[in-house]
Each structure stands twice: as C-alpha cells, then as structure tokens.
Coordinates of N, CA and C in Angstrom, one line a residue:
Chain A
M1 N 0.8 -1.2 0.0 CA 0.0 0.0 0.0 C 0.9 1.3 0.0
E2 N 2.0 1.2 0.7 CA 2.9 2.3 0.7 C 3.5 2.6 -0.7
S3 N 3.8 1.5 -1.4 CA 4.3 1.7 -2.7 C 3.3 2.3 -3.7
A4 N 2.0 1.9 -3.4 CA 0.9 2.4 -4.3 C 0.8 3.9 -4.1
I5 N 0.9 4.4 -2.8 CA 0.8 5.8 -2.5 C 2.0 6.5 -3.1
K6 N 3.2 5.9 -3.1 CA 4.3 6.5 -3.7 C 4.1 6.6 -5.2
T7 N 3.5 5.7 -5.8 CA 3.2 5.8 -7.3 C 2.3 6.9 -7.6
L8 N 1.3 7.1 -6.7 CA 0.4 8.3 -6.9 C 1.1 9.6 -6.9
V9 N 2.0 9.7 -6.0 CA 2.8 11.0 -5.8 C 3.8 11.1 -6.9
T10 N 4.6 10.1 -7.2 CA 5.7 10.2 -8.2 C 5.1 10.4 -9.6
T11 N 4.0 9.8 -9.9 CA 3.4 9.9 -11.2 C 3.1 11.4 -11.5
F12 N 2.4 12.0 -10.5 CA 2.2 13.5 -10.6 C 3.5 14.3 -10.8
L13 N 4.4 13.9 -10.0 CA 5.7 14.7 -10.0 C 6.4 14.5 -11.4
S14 N 6.3 13.3 -11.9 CA 7.0 13.0 -13.2 C 6.4 13.8 -14.3
Y15 N 5.1 14.2 -14.2 CA 4.5 15.0 -15.2 C 4.7 16.5 -15.0
T16 N 4.8 16.9 -13.7 CA 4.9 18.4 -13.5 C 6.4 18.8 -13.7
K17 N 7.3 17.9 -13.6 CA 8.8 18.1 -13.9 C 9.2 19.4 -13.1
G18 N 9.0 19.4 -11.8 CA 9.5 20.4 -11.0 C 8.6 21.6 -10.8
K19 N 7.6 21.7 -11.7 CA 6.6 22.8 -11.6 C 5.6 22.4 -10.5
E20 N 4.8 23.4 -10.1 CA 3.8 23.0 -9.0 C 2.6 22.4 -9.6
N21 N 2.1 22.8 -10.8 CA 0.9 22.4 -11.3 C 1.0 21.7 -12.7
L22 N -0.1 21.0 -13.1 CA -0.1 20.5 -14.4 C -0.8 21.5 -15.3
D23 N -0.3 21.9 -16.4 CA -1.0 22.8 -17.3 C -1.9 21.9 -18.2
T24 N -2.7 22.6 -19.1 CA -3.7 21.8 -19.9 C -3.1 20.7 -20.7
K25 N -2.0 21.1 -21.4 CA -1.4 20.1 -22.3 C -0.8 18.9 -21.5
T26 N -0.2 19.1 -20.4 CA 0.4 18.0 -19.7 C -0.7 17.2 -19.0
F27 N -1.7 17.9 -18.5 CA -2.8 17.1 -17.9 C -3.4 16.1 -19.0
K28 N -3.6 16.6 -20.2 CA -4.2 15.8 -21.2 C -3.3 14.6 -21.5
K29 N -2.0 14.9 -21.6 CA -1.0 13.8 -21.8 C -1.1 12.8 -20.7
M30 N -1.2 13.2 -19.4 CA -1.2 12.3 -18.3 C -2.5 11.5 -18.3
V31 N -3.6 12.1 -18.6 CA -4.9 11.3 -18.6 C -4.8 10.3 -19.7
Q32 N -4.3 10.6 -20.9 CA -4.2 9.7 -22.0 C -3.3 8.5 -21.7
Q33 N -2.2 8.8 -21.0 CA -1.2 7.8 -20.8 C -1.5 6.9 -19.6
Q34 N -2.1 7.6 -18.6 CA -2.3 6.9 -17.3 C -3.7 6.3 -17.0
F35 N -4.7 6.9 -17.7 CA -6.1 6.5 -17.4 C -6.8 5.8 -18.6
G36 N -6.0 5.4 -19.5 CA -6.5 4.9 -20.8 C -7.4 3.6 -20.5
S37 N -7.1 2.8 -19.6 CA -7.8 1.5 -19.4 C -9.1 1.7 -18.6
V38 N -9.1 2.8 -17.7 CA -10.3 2.9 -16.8 C -11.2 4.0 -17.3
M39 N -10.8 4.8 -18.2 CA -11.7 5.9 -18.6 C -12.1 5.7 -20.1
E40 N -13.3 6.2 -20.4 CA -13.6 6.3 -21.8 C -13.3 7.7 -22.3
D41 N -13.4 7.9 -23.6 CA -13.2 9.2 -24.1 C -11.9 9.9 -23.9
T42 N -10.8 9.1 -23.6 CA -9.6 9.8 -23.3 C -8.9 10.4 -24.6
D43 N -9.5 10.0 -25.8 CA -8.9 10.6 -27.0 C -9.7 11.8 -27.4
S44 N -10.7 12.1 -26.6 CA -11.5 13.3 -27.0 C -11.0 14.5 -26.2
S45 N -10.4 15.5 -26.9 CA -9.9 16.7 -26.2 C -10.9 17.4 -25.4
S46 N -12.1 17.5 -26.0 CA -13.2 18.3 -25.3 C -13.6 17.6 -23.9
S47 N -13.6 16.3 -23.9 CA -14.0 15.7 -22.6 C -12.9 15.8 -21.6
I48 N -11.7 15.8 -22.0 CA -10.6 16.0 -21.1 C -10.6 17.4 -20.6
K49 N -10.9 18.3 -21.4 CA -11.0 19.7 -21.0 C -12.1 20.0 -20.0
E50 N -13.2 19.3 -20.3 CA -14.4 19.4 -19.4 C -14.0 18.9 -18.0
M51 N -13.3 17.7 -18.0 CA -12.9 17.1 -16.7 C -11.9 18.0 -16.0
Q52 N -11.0 18.7 -16.7 CA -10.1 19.6 -16.1 C -10.8 20.7 -15.4
Q53 N -11.8 21.3 -16.2 CA -12.5 22.4 -15.6 C -13.3 22.0 -14.4
G54 N -13.8 20.7 -14.4 CA -14.5 20.2 -13.2 C -13.6 20.1 -12.0
L55 N -12.3 19.8 -12.2 CA -11.4 19.6 -11.1 C -10.9 20.9 -10.6
D56 N -10.9 21.9 -11.4 CA -10.2 23.2 -11.1 C -11.0 24.0 -10.1
E57 N -10.8 23.7 -8.8 CA -11.5 24.3 -7.8 C -11.2 25.8 -7.6
N58 N -9.9 26.1 -7.8 CA -9.5 27.5 -7.7 C -9.5 28.3 -9.0
S59 N -10.0 27.6 -10.0 CA -10.2 28.3 -11.3 C -8.9 29.0 -11.8
D60 N -7.8 28.3 -11.7 CA -6.5 29.0 -12.2 C -6.1 28.4 -13.6
G61 N -7.0 27.5 -14.1 CA -6.7 26.9 -15.4 C -5.6 25.8 -15.4
K62 N -5.2 25.5 -14.2 CA -4.2 24.4 -14.0 C -4.7 23.3 -13.1
V63 N -4.0 22.2 -13.0 CA -4.4 21.1 -12.1 C -3.3 21.0 -11.0
S64 N -3.7 21.3 -9.8 CA -2.7 21.2 -8.7 C -2.7 19.8 -8.2
F65 N -1.7 19.6 -7.2 CA -1.6 18.2 -6.6 C -2.9 17.8 -5.9
Q66 N -3.5 18.8 -5.2 CA -4.8 18.5 -4.5 C -5.9 18.1 -5.5
E67 N -5.9 18.9 -6.6 CA -7.0 18.7 -7.6 C -6.8 17.3 -8.3
Y68 N -5.5 17.0 -8.5 CA -5.1 15.7 -9.0 C -5.6 14.5 -8.1
L69 N -5.4 14.7 -6.8 CA -5.8 13.7 -5.8 C -7.4 13.6 -5.8
T70 N -8.1 14.7 -6.1 CA -9.5 14.6 -6.2 C -9.9 13.7 -7.3
L71 N -9.2 13.8 -8.4 CA -9.5 12.9 -9.6 C -9.2 11.5 -9.2
I72 N -8.0 11.2 -8.6 CA -7.6 9.9 -8.2 C -8.7 9.3 -7.3
G73 N -9.2 10.1 -6.3 CA -10.2 9.6 -5.4 C -11.5 9.3 -6.1
Y74 N -11.8 10.1 -7.0 CA -13.1 9.9 -7.8 C -13.0 8.6 -8.6
V75 N -11.8 8.5 -9.3 CA -11.6 7.3 -10.2 C -11.6 6.0 -9.3
A76 N -10.8 6.1 -8.2 CA -10.7 4.9 -7.3 C -12.1 4.5 -6.8
N77 N -12.9 5.5 -6.4 CA -14.2 5.2 -5.9 C -15.1 4.5 -6.9
T78 N -15.0 5.0 -8.2 CA -15.8 4.3 -9.2 C -15.3 2.9 -9.5
M79 N -14.0 2.7 -9.5 CA -13.4 1.4 -9.7 C -13.8 0.5 -8.6
S80 N -13.8 1.0 -7.3 CA -14.2 0.1 -6.2 C -15.7 -0.3 -6.3
Q81 N -16.5 0.7 -6.6 CA -17.9 0.3 -6.7 C -18.2 -0.7 -7.8
K82 N -17.5 -0.5 -8.9 CA -17.7 -1.5 -10.0 C -17.2 -2.9 -9.6
K83 N -16.1 -2.9 -8.9 CA -15.5 -4.2 -8.4 C -16.5 -4.9 -7.5
C84 N -17.1 -4.1 -6.5 CA -18.1 -4.7 -5.6 C -19.3 -5.2 -6.3
A85 N -19.7 -4.5 -7.3 CA -20.9 -4.9 -8.0 C -20.6 -6.2 -8.8
S86 N -19.4 -6.3 -9.4 CA -19.2 -7.5 -10.1 C -18.9 -8.7 -9.2
N87 N -18.4 -8.4 -8.0 CA -18.2 -9.5 -7.0 C -19.5 -10.1 -6.6
Q88 N -20.5 -9.2 -6.4 CA -21.8 -9.6 -5.9 C -22.5 -10.5 -7.0
E89 N -22.3 -10.1 -8.2 CA -22.9 -10.8 -9.3 C -22.3 -12.2 -9.4
S90 N -21.0 -12.3 -9.2 CA -20.4 -13.6 -9.4 C -20.6 -14.6 -8.2
S91 N -20.9 -14.0 -7.0 CA -21.1 -14.9 -5.8 C -22.5 -15.3 -5.7
Chain B
M1 N -3.4 -2.9 -21.6 CA -2.3 -2.8 -20.6 C -2.6 -1.7 -19.6
P2 N -2.9 -2.0 -18.3 CA -3.1 -0.9 -17.4 C -1.8 -0.1 -17.1
S3 N -1.9 1.1 -16.8 CA -0.7 2.0 -16.5 C -0.3 1.7 -15.0
E4 N 0.8 2.3 -14.7 CA 1.3 2.2 -13.3 C 0.4 2.7 -12.3
L5 N -0.2 3.9 -12.7 CA -1.2 4.6 -11.9 C -2.4 3.7 -11.6
E6 N -2.9 3.1 -12.7 CA -4.1 2.2 -12.6 C -3.8 1.0 -11.7
I7 N -2.6 0.5 -11.8 CA -2.2 -0.7 -11.0 C -2.2 -0.2 -9.5
A8 N -1.7 1.0 -9.3 CA -1.6 1.5 -7.9 C -3.0 1.7 -7.3
M9 N -3.9 2.2 -8.1 CA -5.3 2.4 -7.6 C -6.0 1.1 -7.3
E10 N -5.7 0.1 -8.3 CA -6.2 -1.2 -8.1 C -5.8 -1.8 -6.8
S11 N -4.5 -1.7 -6.5 CA -4.0 -2.3 -5.3 C -4.5 -1.6 -4.0
L12 N -4.8 -0.3 -4.1 CA -5.4 0.3 -2.9 C -6.8 -0.3 -2.7
I13 N -7.5 -0.5 -3.7 CA -8.9 -1.1 -3.6 C -8.8 -2.5 -3.0
T14 N -7.8 -3.2 -3.5 CA -7.6 -4.6 -3.0 C -7.3 -4.6 -1.6
V15 N -6.4 -3.7 -1.2 CA -5.9 -3.7 0.2 C -7.2 -3.4 1.1
F16 N -7.9 -2.4 0.7 CA -9.1 -2.0 1.5 C -10.0 -3.1 1.7
H17 N -10.3 -3.8 0.6 CA -11.3 -4.9 0.7 C -10.8 -6.1 1.4
R18 N -9.5 -6.3 1.5 CA -8.9 -7.4 2.2 C -9.2 -7.2 3.7
Y19 N -9.2 -6.0 4.2 CA -9.4 -5.8 5.6 C -10.9 -5.5 5.9
A20 N -11.6 -4.8 5.0 CA -13.0 -4.5 5.2 C -13.9 -5.7 4.8
K21 N -14.2 -6.5 5.8 CA -14.9 -7.7 5.4 C -16.3 -7.5 4.9
D22 N -17.0 -6.4 5.4 CA -18.3 -6.2 5.0 C -18.4 -4.9 4.1
G23 N -17.2 -4.5 3.5 CA -17.2 -3.3 2.7 C -16.9 -2.1 3.5
R24 N -16.8 -2.1 4.8 CA -16.4 -1.0 5.6 C -15.4 -1.5 6.7
L25 N -14.6 -0.6 7.2 CA -13.6 -0.9 8.2 C -14.1 -0.5 9.6
N26 N -14.2 -1.4 10.5 CA -14.4 -1.0 11.9 C -13.1 -0.7 12.5
R27 N -13.1 -0.3 13.8 CA -11.9 0.2 14.4 C -10.7 -0.8 14.4
A28 N -11.1 -2.1 14.7 CA -10.1 -3.1 14.8 C -9.5 -3.4 13.4
E29 N -10.3 -3.3 12.4 CA -9.9 -3.6 11.0 C -9.0 -2.5 10.6
L30 N -9.3 -1.2 10.9 CA -8.5 -0.1 10.5 C -7.1 -0.2 11.2
R31 N -7.1 -0.6 12.4 CA -5.9 -0.7 13.2 C -5.0 -1.8 12.5
K32 N -5.6 -2.9 12.1 CA -4.9 -4.0 11.5 C -4.3 -3.5 10.2
L33 N -5.1 -2.8 9.4 CA -4.6 -2.3 8.1 C -3.4 -1.4 8.3
M34 N -3.5 -0.5 9.3 CA -2.4 0.5 9.5 C -1.2 -0.3 10.0
E35 N -1.4 -1.3 10.8 CA -0.3 -2.1 11.3 C 0.5 -2.8 10.2
N36 N -0.3 -3.4 9.3 CA 0.3 -4.3 8.3 C 0.7 -3.5 7.0
E37 N 0.0 -2.5 6.7 CA 0.2 -1.9 5.4 C 0.9 -0.5 5.5
L38 N 0.9 0.1 6.6 CA 1.5 1.4 6.7 C 2.6 1.5 7.8
S39 N 3.3 0.4 8.0 CA 4.2 0.3 9.1 C 5.4 1.3 9.0
N40 N 5.7 1.7 7.7 CA 6.8 2.6 7.5 C 6.3 4.1 7.6
F41 N 5.1 4.3 7.2 CA 4.6 5.7 7.1 C 4.1 6.2 8.4
L42 N 3.5 5.3 9.2 CA 2.8 5.7 10.5 C 3.5 4.9 11.6
R43 N 3.8 5.6 12.6 CA 4.3 4.9 13.8 C 3.3 4.9 14.9
S44 N 2.1 5.3 14.7 CA 1.1 5.5 15.8 C 0.1 4.4 16.0
Q45 N 0.4 3.2 15.2 CA -0.5 2.1 15.3 C -0.7 1.6 16.8
K46 N 0.4 1.6 17.5 CA 0.4 1.0 18.8 C -0.3 1.9 19.8
D47 N -0.5 3.1 19.5 CA -1.1 4.1 20.4 C -2.7 4.1 20.1
P48 N -3.4 3.5 21.1 CA -4.9 3.4 20.8 C -5.6 4.8 20.6
A49 N -5.0 5.8 21.3 CA -5.6 7.1 21.2 C -5.5 7.6 19.8
A50 N -4.3 7.4 19.2 CA -4.0 7.8 17.8 C -4.9 7.2 16.8
V51 N -5.1 5.8 17.0 CA -6.0 5.1 16.1 C -7.4 5.7 16.2
D52 N -7.8 5.9 17.4 CA -9.2 6.5 17.6 C -9.3 7.9 16.9
K53 N -8.2 8.7 17.0 CA -8.3 10.0 16.4 C -8.3 9.9 14.9
I54 N -7.5 9.0 14.3 CA -7.5 8.8 12.9 C -8.9 8.3 12.4
M55 N -9.4 7.4 13.2 CA -10.8 6.8 12.9 C -11.8 8.0 12.9
K56 N -11.7 8.8 13.9 CA -12.7 9.9 14.0 C -12.6 10.9 12.9
D57 N -11.3 11.2 12.5 CA -11.1 12.1 11.4 C -11.6 11.6 10.1
L58 N -11.4 10.3 9.9 CA -11.8 9.7 8.6 C -13.3 9.5 8.5
D59 N -14.0 9.2 9.6 CA -15.4 8.9 9.7 C -16.3 10.1 9.5
A60 N -16.4 10.5 8.2 CA -17.1 11.7 7.9 C -18.6 11.6 8.2
N61 N -19.2 10.5 8.0 CA -20.6 10.4 8.3 C -21.0 9.9 9.7
G62 N -20.0 9.7 10.5 CA -20.2 9.4 11.9 C -20.8 8.1 12.2
D63 N -20.6 7.0 11.4 CA -21.2 5.7 11.7 C -20.2 4.8 12.3
N64 N -19.1 5.3 12.8 CA -18.0 4.5 13.4 C -17.5 3.4 12.5
Q65 N -17.6 3.6 11.2 CA -17.0 2.7 10.2 C -16.3 3.6 9.2
V66 N -15.3 3.0 8.6 CA -14.6 3.8 7.5 C -15.0 3.1 6.2
D67 N -15.7 3.8 5.3 CA -16.0 3.2 4.0 C -15.0 3.6 3.0
F68 N -15.1 3.1 1.8 CA -14.0 3.3 0.8 C -13.7 4.8 0.6
E69 N -14.8 5.5 0.5 CA -14.7 7.0 0.2 C -13.9 7.6 1.3
E70 N -14.2 7.2 2.6 CA -13.5 7.8 3.7 C -12.0 7.4 3.8
F71 N -11.8 6.1 3.3 CA -10.5 5.6 3.3 C -9.6 6.4 2.3
V72 N -10.3 6.8 1.2 CA -9.5 7.6 0.2 C -9.0 8.9 0.8
S73 N -9.7 9.5 1.8 CA -9.2 10.7 2.5 C -7.8 10.4 3.2
L74 N -7.7 9.1 3.7 CA -6.4 8.7 4.3 C -5.3 8.7 3.3
V75 N -5.7 8.1 2.1 CA -4.7 8.0 1.1 C -4.3 9.4 0.6
V76 N -5.3 10.3 0.5 CA -5.0 11.7 0.1 C -4.1 12.4 1.1
G77 N -4.4 12.2 2.4 CA -3.6 12.8 3.4 C -2.2 12.3 3.4
L78 N -2.0 11.0 3.3 CA -0.7 10.5 3.2 C 0.1 10.9 2.0
S79 N -0.6 11.0 0.9 CA 0.0 11.5 -0.4 C 0.6 12.9 -0.2
I80 N -0.3 13.8 0.4 CA 0.1 15.1 0.6 C 1.4 15.2 1.5
A81 N 1.3 14.4 2.5 CA 2.5 14.3 3.4 C 3.8 13.9 2.7
C82 N 3.6 13.0 1.8 CA 4.8 12.4 1.1 C 5.3 13.3 0.0
E83 N 4.4 14.1 -0.6 CA 4.8 14.8 -1.8 C 6.1 15.6 -1.7
Q84 N 6.2 16.4 -0.6 CA 7.4 17.2 -0.5 C 8.6 16.4 -0.4
C85 N 8.5 15.3 0.3 CA 9.6 14.4 0.5 C 10.1 13.8 -0.8
Y86 N 9.1 13.3 -1.6 CA 9.5 12.7 -2.9 C 10.0 13.7 -3.9
A87 N 9.4 14.9 -3.8 CA 9.8 15.9 -4.7 C 11.3 16.2 -4.5
A88 N 11.7 16.3 -3.3 CA 13.1 16.5 -2.9 C 14.0 15.4 -3.4
Q89 N 13.5 14.2 -3.2 CA 14.2 13.0 -3.6 C 14.5 12.9 -5.1
M90 N 13.4 13.3 -5.8 CA 13.5 13.2 -7.3 C 14.5 14.2 -7.8
K91 N 14.5 15.4 -7.2 CA 15.4 16.4 -7.6 C 16.8 15.9 -7.5
Q92 N 17.1 15.3 -6.3 CA 18.4 14.8 -6.0 C 18.9 13.8 -7.0
R93 N 17.9 12.9 -7.3 CA 18.2 11.8 -8.2 C 18.5 12.3 -9.6
S94 N 17.7 13.3 -10.1 CA 18.0 13.8 -11.4 C 19.3 14.5 -11.5
F95 N 19.7 15.1 -10.4 CA 21.0 15.7 -10.3 C 22.1 14.7 -10.4
R96 N 22.0 13.6 -9.7 CA 23.0 12.6 -9.7 C 23.1 12.0 -11.1
N97 N 22.0 11.9 -11.9 CA 22.1 11.3 -13.2 C 22.5 12.3 -14.3
W98 N 22.7 13.5 -13.8 CA 23.0 14.5 -14.8 C 24.3 14.3 -15.4
K99 N 24.4 14.4 -16.7 CA 25.6 14.1 -17.4 C 26.1 15.4 -18.1
I100 N 27.3 15.5 -18.3 CA 27.9 16.7 -19.0 C 27.4 16.6 -20.4
P101 N 26.7 17.6 -20.9 CA 26.3 17.6 -22.3 C 27.5 17.5 -23.3
D102 N 27.2 16.9 -24.4 CA 28.3 16.7 -25.4 C 29.1 17.9 -25.7
W103 N 28.4 19.0 -26.0 CA 29.1 20.3 -26.4 C 30.0 20.8 -25.3
E104 N 29.5 20.5 -24.0 CA 30.3 20.9 -22.9 C 31.6 20.1 -22.7
R105 N 31.4 18.8 -23.0 CA 32.5 17.8 -22.8 C 33.6 18.2 -23.8
K106 N 33.1 18.5 -25.1 CA 34.1 18.8 -26.1 C 35.0 20.1 -25.7
R107 N 34.2 21.0 -25.0 CA 34.9 22.2 -24.6 C 35.9 21.9 -23.5
I108 N 35.6 20.9 -22.7 CA 36.4 20.6 -21.5 C 37.7 19.8 -22.0
T109 N 37.5 18.9 -22.9 CA 38.6 18.1 -23.4 C 39.7 19.0 -24.0
P110 N 40.9 18.8 -23.6 CA 41.9 19.7 -24.1 C 42.2 19.3 -25.6
P111 N 42.6 20.3 -26.4 CA 43.0 20.0 -27.7 C 44.1 19.0 -27.8
P112 N 44.2 18.1 -28.7 CA 45.2 17.0 -28.7 C 46.6 17.5 -28.7
N113 N 46.9 18.6 -29.3 CA 48.3 19.0 -29.4 C 48.7 20.0 -28.3
S114 N 47.9 20.1 -27.2 CA 48.3 21.0 -26.2 C 49.5 20.5 -25.3
P115 N 50.3 21.3 -24.9 CA 51.5 20.9 -24.1 C 51.2 20.2 -22.8

C-alpha cells in the first residue's frame, strides 16, 4: 500500500517536472497515458478539457496536486464500486 | 495494458477490501490495516488514542466505520504528506544522473596538441 501511494505521488511529479501544477497540455497527456484503461473518451480533447474544468476548484486553469488527488479519489471510488458490483454478481 | 497509476489504484482497492470484510472498516480492522500496510509511514498504530483519532477524522458520516470513500481521504492525506519528501528525492536523483552535455564535454577536453 505504501508503494501504491508512492506511485500516486511520483506519477504526478514526473509530469509536472519540478513545476507546481499540471497545465492543460500536460494534464491531457497524463490522462491519456495513465487513465486509458479505466476511462472512456480519453482521446477526446473536449471531454478531457471538461474534466479539467470540473477539477479546477480555484479556477486557475491548471491542475494542482490536490486537484489531481480529487481525480484519483473519484476514479478509485468508481473502480471500487464497479468491483463490488461484479463481485456480488459472481457470488 | 493498465498503467502504473491504474495498478496503484487497483492495489489500494484490493488492500481496503482485504481488511473491510463487509465493505467498511471498523476500528479493529482499521488498526490492522495500519499495522500491516502502513508500518513505515505511520508509527502511531500501537497508540490506541492515535488510532481513535484517525478513525474519528476519517469517519465523515459518523457511523463508526470507514467506508472506501472515507479511506480515500487517508490516502490523500498520506500522499500530501509524502509529496514534499518525494519531490526533494527526485530532484536529487535527477542531479545525480545529470551528465555533462556533449558540447560541454568537447569544450572541456583539451585539444590533442596542447603541451
């Protein structure tokens, strides 16, 4: 579990490359490279933009580490619910 | 092919459900999870008051159980705590791997006929 948390943090850091936030272009790249298997529409620029605007709590046009974690939380929740649902079906 | 990040999220879900027998963690299960999975990050497992405090902090809806959504807050909290540390580590590592660029090396190498 500790290594999983480390991956969450270092993935973000590997895209920001020393900067504090992800800009629109880098966010798009990250979503396409990292969320390809769990998300639909990752090749649509407009849906990625919409998602970024949804995350942007302080409306600065960038994605901060906190906002990135909001996305991770949301995706993990959805994955967990899906997993529970499929477990119930199979049992 | 799932990405590294997807594998990490997957493993967080698996860990949670390994301890949460009915889909939620009670106090004893949370303590066990912290003891087994976060032994390097947290040193407070043995302190019952600290476990109580973490439990209370996480339990947003006040049902004395930690559901997955509440567990995510723990993950977020730990990630924020780690960020600064990893950022510093990565900077150091990239410095260590830093190589003299070719143009710079050429300039440093003395000309072959120098005395």
